[in-house]
Coordinates of C-alpha atoms and ligand atoms in Angstrom, one line a residue:
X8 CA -42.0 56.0 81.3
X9 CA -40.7 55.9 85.0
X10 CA -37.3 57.5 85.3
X11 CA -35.0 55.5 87.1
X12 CA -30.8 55.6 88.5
X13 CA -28.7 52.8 88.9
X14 CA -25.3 53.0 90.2
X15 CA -22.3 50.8 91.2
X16 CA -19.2 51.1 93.3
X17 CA -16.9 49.1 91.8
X18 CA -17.1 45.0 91.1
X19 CA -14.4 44.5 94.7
X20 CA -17.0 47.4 96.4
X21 CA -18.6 45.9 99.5
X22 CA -22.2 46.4 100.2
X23 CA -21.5 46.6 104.1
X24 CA -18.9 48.8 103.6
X25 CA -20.2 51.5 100.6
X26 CA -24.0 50.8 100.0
X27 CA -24.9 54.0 101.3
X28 CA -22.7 55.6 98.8
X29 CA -24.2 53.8 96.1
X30 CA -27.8 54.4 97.0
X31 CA -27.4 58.0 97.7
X32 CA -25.2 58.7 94.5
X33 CA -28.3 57.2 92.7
X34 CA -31.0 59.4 94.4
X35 CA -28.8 62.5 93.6
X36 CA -28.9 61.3 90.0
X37 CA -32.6 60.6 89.8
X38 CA -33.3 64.4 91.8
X39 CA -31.4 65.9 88.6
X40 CA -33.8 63.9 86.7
X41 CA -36.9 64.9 88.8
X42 CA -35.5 68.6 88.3
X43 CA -35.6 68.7 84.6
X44 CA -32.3 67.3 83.9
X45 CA -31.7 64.7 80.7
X46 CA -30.7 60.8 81.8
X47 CA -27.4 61.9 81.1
X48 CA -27.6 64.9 83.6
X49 CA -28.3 62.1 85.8
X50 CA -26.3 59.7 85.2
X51 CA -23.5 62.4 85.3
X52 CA -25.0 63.7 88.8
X53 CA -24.4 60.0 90.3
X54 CA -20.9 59.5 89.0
X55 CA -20.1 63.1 90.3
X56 CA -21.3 62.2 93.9
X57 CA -19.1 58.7 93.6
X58 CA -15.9 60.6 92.5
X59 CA -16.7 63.0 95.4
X60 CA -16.8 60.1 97.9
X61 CA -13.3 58.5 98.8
X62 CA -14.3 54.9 99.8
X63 CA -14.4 54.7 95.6
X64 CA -11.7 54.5 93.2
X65 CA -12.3 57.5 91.2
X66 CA -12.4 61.6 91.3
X67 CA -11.0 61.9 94.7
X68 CA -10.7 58.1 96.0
X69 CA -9.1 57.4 92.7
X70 CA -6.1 54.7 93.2
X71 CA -2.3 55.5 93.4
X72 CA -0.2 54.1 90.5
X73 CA 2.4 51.8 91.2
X74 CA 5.0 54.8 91.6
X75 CA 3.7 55.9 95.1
X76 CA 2.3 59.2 93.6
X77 CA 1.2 59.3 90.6
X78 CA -2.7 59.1 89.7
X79 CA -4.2 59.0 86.2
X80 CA -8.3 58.6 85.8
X81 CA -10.0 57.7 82.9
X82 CA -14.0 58.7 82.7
X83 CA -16.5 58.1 79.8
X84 CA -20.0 59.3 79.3
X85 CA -22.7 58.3 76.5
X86 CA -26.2 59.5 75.9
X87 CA -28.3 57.0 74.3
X88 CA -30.8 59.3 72.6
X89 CA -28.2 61.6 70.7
X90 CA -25.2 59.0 70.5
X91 CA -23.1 61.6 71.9
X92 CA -20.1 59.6 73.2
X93 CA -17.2 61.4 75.5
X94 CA -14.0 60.6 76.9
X95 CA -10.7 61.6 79.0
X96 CA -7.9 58.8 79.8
X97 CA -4.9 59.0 81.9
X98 CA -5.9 62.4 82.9
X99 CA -4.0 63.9 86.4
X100 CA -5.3 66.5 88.6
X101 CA -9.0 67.1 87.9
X102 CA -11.7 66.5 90.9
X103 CA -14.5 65.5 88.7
X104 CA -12.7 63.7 85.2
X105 CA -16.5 62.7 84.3
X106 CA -17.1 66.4 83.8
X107 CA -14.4 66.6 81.4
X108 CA -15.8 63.8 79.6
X109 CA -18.5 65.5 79.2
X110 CA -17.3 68.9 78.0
X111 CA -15.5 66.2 74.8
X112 CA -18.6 65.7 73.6
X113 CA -18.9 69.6 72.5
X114 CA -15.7 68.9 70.3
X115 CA -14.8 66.9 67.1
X116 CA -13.2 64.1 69.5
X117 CA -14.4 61.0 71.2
X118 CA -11.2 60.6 73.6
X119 CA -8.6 62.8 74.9
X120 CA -6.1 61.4 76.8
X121 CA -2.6 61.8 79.3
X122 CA -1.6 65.5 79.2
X123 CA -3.6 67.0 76.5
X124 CA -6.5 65.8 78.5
X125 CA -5.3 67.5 81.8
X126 CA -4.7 70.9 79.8
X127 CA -8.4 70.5 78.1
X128 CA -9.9 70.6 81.6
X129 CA -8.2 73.4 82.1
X130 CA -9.1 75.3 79.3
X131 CA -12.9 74.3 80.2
X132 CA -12.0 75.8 83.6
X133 CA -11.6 73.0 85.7
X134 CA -9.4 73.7 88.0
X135 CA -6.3 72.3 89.5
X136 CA -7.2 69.3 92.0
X137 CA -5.0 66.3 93.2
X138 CA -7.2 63.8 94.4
X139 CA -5.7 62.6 97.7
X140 CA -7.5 59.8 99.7
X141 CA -6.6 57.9 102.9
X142 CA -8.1 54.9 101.3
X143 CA -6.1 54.9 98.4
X144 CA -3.0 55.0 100.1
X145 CA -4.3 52.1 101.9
X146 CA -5.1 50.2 99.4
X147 CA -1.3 51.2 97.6
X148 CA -0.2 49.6 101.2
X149 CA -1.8 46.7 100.8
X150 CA -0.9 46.1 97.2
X151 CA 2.8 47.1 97.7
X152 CA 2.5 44.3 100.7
X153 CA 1.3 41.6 98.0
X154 CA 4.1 42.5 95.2
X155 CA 6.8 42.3 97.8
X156 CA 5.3 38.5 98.9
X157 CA 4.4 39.6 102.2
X158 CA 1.0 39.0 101.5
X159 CA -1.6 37.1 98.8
X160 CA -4.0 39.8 98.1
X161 CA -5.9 38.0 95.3
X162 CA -8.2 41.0 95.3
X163 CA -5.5 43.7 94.5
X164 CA -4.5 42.6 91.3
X165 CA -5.4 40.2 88.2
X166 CA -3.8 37.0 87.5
X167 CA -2.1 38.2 84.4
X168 CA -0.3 40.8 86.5
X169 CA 0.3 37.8 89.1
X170 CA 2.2 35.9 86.3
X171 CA 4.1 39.1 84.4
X172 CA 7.3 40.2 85.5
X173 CA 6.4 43.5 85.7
X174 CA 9.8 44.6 86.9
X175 CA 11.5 44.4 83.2
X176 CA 9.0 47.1 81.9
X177 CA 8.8 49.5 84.6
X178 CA 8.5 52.9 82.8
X179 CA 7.9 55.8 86.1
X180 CA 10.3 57.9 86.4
X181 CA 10.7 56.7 90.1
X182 CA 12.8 54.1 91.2
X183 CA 10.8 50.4 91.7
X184 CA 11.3 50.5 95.5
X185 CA 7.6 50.5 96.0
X186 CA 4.3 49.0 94.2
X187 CA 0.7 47.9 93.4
X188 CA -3.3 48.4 93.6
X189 CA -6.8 46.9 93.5
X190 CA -9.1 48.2 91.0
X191 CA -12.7 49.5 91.0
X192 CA -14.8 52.2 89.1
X193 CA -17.7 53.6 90.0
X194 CA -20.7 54.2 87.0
X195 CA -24.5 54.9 86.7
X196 CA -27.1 54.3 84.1
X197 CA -30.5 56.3 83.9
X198 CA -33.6 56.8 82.0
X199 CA -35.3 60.2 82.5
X200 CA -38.9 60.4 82.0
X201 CA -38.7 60.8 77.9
X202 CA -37.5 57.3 77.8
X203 CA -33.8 58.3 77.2
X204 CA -31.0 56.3 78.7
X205 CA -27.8 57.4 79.3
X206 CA -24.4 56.0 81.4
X207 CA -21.4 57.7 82.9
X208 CA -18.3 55.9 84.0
X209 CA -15.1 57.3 86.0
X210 CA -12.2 55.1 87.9
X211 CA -9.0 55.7 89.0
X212 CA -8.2 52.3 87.2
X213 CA -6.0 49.3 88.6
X214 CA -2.7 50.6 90.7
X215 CA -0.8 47.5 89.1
X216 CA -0.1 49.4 85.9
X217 CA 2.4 51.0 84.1
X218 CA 2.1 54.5 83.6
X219 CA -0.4 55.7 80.5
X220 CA -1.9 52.6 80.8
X221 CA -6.0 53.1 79.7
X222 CA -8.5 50.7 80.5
X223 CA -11.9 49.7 79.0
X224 CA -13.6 52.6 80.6
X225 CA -12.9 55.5 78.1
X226 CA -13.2 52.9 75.3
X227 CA -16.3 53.0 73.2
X228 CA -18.5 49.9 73.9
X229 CA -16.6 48.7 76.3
X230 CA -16.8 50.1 80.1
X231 CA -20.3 51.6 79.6
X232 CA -22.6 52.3 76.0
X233 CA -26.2 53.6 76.2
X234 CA -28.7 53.2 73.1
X235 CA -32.3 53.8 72.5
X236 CA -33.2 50.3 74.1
X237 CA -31.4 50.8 77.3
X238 CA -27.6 51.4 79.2
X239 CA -25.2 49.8 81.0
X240 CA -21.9 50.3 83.0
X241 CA -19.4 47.6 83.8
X242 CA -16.5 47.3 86.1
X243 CA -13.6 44.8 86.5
X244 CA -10.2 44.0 85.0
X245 CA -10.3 46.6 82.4
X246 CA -8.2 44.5 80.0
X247 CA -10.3 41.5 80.3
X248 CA -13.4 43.8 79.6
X249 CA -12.5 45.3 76.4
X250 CA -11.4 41.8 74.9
X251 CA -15.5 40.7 75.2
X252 CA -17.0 44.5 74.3
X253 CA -19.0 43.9 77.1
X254 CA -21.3 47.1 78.0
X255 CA -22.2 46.7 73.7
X256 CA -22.3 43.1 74.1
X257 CA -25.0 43.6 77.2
X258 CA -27.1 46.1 75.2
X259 CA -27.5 44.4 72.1
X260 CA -29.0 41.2 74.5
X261 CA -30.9 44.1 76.1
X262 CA -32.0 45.3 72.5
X263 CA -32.9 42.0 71.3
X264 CA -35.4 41.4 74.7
X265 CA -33.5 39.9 77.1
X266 CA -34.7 40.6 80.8
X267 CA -31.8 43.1 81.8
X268 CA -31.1 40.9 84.9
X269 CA -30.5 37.7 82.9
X270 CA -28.5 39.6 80.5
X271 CA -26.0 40.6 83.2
X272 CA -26.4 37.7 84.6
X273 CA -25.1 36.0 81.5
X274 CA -22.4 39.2 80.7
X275 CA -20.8 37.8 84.7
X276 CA -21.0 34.0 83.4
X277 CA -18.7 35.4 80.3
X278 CA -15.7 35.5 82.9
X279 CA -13.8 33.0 84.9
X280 CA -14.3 33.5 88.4
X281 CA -10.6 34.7 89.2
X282 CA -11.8 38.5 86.8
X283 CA -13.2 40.1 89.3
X284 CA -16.6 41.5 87.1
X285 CA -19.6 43.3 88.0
X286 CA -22.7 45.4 85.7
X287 CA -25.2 46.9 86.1
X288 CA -28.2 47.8 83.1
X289 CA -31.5 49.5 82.6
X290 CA -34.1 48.6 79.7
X291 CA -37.4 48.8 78.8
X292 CA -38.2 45.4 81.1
X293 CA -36.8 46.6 84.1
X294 CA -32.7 46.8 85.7
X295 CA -30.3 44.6 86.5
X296 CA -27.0 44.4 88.6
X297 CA -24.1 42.2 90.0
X298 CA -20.8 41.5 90.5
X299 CA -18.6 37.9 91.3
X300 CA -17.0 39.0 94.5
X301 CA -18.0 36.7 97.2
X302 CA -20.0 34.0 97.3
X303 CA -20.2 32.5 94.3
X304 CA -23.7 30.8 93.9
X305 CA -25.2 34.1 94.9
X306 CA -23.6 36.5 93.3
X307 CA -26.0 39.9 93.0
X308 CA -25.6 41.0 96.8
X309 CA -21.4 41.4 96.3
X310 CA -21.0 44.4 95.1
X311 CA -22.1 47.9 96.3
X312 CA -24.7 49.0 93.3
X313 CA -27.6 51.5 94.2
X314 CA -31.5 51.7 92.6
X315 CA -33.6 55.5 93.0
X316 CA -36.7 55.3 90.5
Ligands
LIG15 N1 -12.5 48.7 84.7 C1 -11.5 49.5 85.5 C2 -10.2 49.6 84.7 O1 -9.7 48.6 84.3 C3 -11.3 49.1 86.8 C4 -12.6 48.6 87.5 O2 -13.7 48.7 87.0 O3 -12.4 48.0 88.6 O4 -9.7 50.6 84.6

C-alpha cells in the first residue's frame, strides 16, 4: 500500500493565504513516513509543523481567549492499528500540545486536561513555552471589534455565541472590558506503507469561550478517530461537532465502502451552512477533503488542506 499525508488548516483557513503551509506540513509527515516512521509518526510530524507555523490556530498561532491573555489548546492523537487513543485539553504553555497527547497514550488515561495537563508536560520534559502570535492577536482584534458591534464578523464566532449573552457567565479572572475569537484547528491523517492509518489534531479552539471550555478535538470520536479501514480529522464549531460524532460517523461510512470524498462530502451536508465545517479522510479507495467557507456550490477548494503520497 502507498503511504500517503493529508493535512488541513482549519475549516475558515484560506488556500491563498496558508496552502503552502498545508502542503508542506503534509510532505514533512509523509518524509517521517518514508524514514521509517509509523502513520502516526506522521500524522504527528504534520500537526507539529502546523502548530509551529503561526498563520494556524494551534501550538504557537493558537487563539487568545476572550480575556486578552489567556490561551488554552486542546490536541488529540489516534493510531488506527493499535487503538491507542491520547489527549490534553485546556492545556497552557506547551509549544507542541500534540506531543503531549502523545506521551498520554503511555499512561492509563485517555484525556488529561487544564492544569494537571500543563504539569504532565512538564514532567515528560516539555518545557515552558507561551505561544505568542501576531495573528492571533489580530484575530482577538477583530473579534473584540464584532462583540463590541463595531463590526459583523460572521467568521469569528458561531451563531449560538451570536444569540447568548455571554456577559452574565463570564468566569476570567479579568475584568469584561475586552473580547472574542474565530476558530480553526489544524489535523492530519496518514497511512504508512503497512496499511496503518493514524490522525493527529491540535487547535487553539474558538476565542469566544469561557475559560476551560474543551471542544470536540480531545473528545474520542469526535474531532479526529483512525481505525483499520481508514482516518479522518475534522474542524469547525467544536460544539456542533461533537453533537453528530462526526470523525466516527465519517469512518464508519469509510468502513462500510463509501468513496472517502463522498463520505466527507456527505459529513459537510450534515451541517447548515452558517457552522463553519471542513474534513478531511484517507481509506482504502483513496482521500478526501473540504470545508463550507466560500462559495457554496463548490465547496472543496475553501479551505487550506494539503496531499504528499
Ligand atoms: N474544532 C475546534 C474547536 O471547537 C475549532 C476548529 O476546528 O475550528 O475547538
Amino acid at each position: 500500500m502507498n503511504s500517503i499525508v493529508v493535512t488541513h488548516g482549519g475549516a475558515t483557513s484560506v488556500p491563498a493565504l496558508s496552502q503552502d503551509g498545508t502542503d508542506k506540513a503534509a510532505a514533512t509527515g509523509l518524509a517521517a513516513i518514508a524514514k521509517g516512521g509509523s502513520a502516526l509518526d506522521g500524522a504527528i510530524a504534520a500537526v507539529m509543523v502546523l502548530e509551529d507555523d503561526p498563520r494556524f490556530n494551534s501550538g504557537t498561532g493558537s487563539s487568545i481567549r476572550l480575556d486578552g491573555k489567556t490561551i488554552q489548546m486542546d490536541a488529540a492523537v489516534h493510531d488506527g492499528a493499535t487503538g491507542d487513543f491520547g489527549a490534553v485539553a485546556a492545556i497552557e504553555r506547551v509549544r507542541n500540545p500534540v506531543l503531549v497527547a502523545r506521551r498520554v497514550i503511555e499512561t492509563p488515561h485517555v484525556l488529561i486536561v487544564g492544569e494537571g495537563a500543563t504539569r504532565f508536560a512538564r514532567a515528560m520534559g516539555f518545557g515552558d513555552y507561551f505561544p505568542d502570535s501576531a495573528p492571533a492577536r489580530e484575530r482577538f482584534a477583530r473579534v473584540v471589534d464584532a462583540l463590541k458591534g463595531r463590526s459583523d464578523d460572521t467568521q469569528s464566532y458561531s451563531t449560538a455565541w451570536r444569540r447568548y449573552d455571554w456577559k452574565k457567565a463570564w468566569n476570567f479572572e479579568t475584568g469584561l472590558d475586552e473580547v472574542l475569537g474565530s476558530a480553526d484547528t489544524v489535523g492530519a491523517v496518514a497511512r504508512d506503507g503497512r496499511g496503518r492509518y493514524a490522525a493527529a489534531i491540535s487547535t487553539g479552539g474558538t476565542s469566544i469561550t469561557f475559560l476551560g471550555r474543551v471542544g470536540d478535538v480531545p473528545m474520542y470520536g469526535c474531532g479526529i478517530y483512525a481505525g483499520p479501514d481508514g482516518a479522518v480529522a475534522t474542524t469547525g464549531n467544536g460544539e456542533d461537532i461533537i453533537k453528530k460524532l462526526l470523525a466516527k460517523r465519517v469512518y464508519d461510512d469509510l468502513a462500510t465502502g463509501t468513496e472517502p470524498q463522498a463520505a466527507v462530502d456527505r459529513a459537510i451536508r450534515l451541517f447548515p451552512t452558517d457552522v463553519g465545517i471542513g474534513v478531511i479522510a484517507i481509506g482504502a479507495r483513496g482521500h478526501g477533503g473540504g470545508g463550507n467557507r466560500g462559495n457554496p456550490t463548490d465547496f472543496r477548494p475553501n479551505m487550506s488542506w494539503g496531499i504528499a503520497q
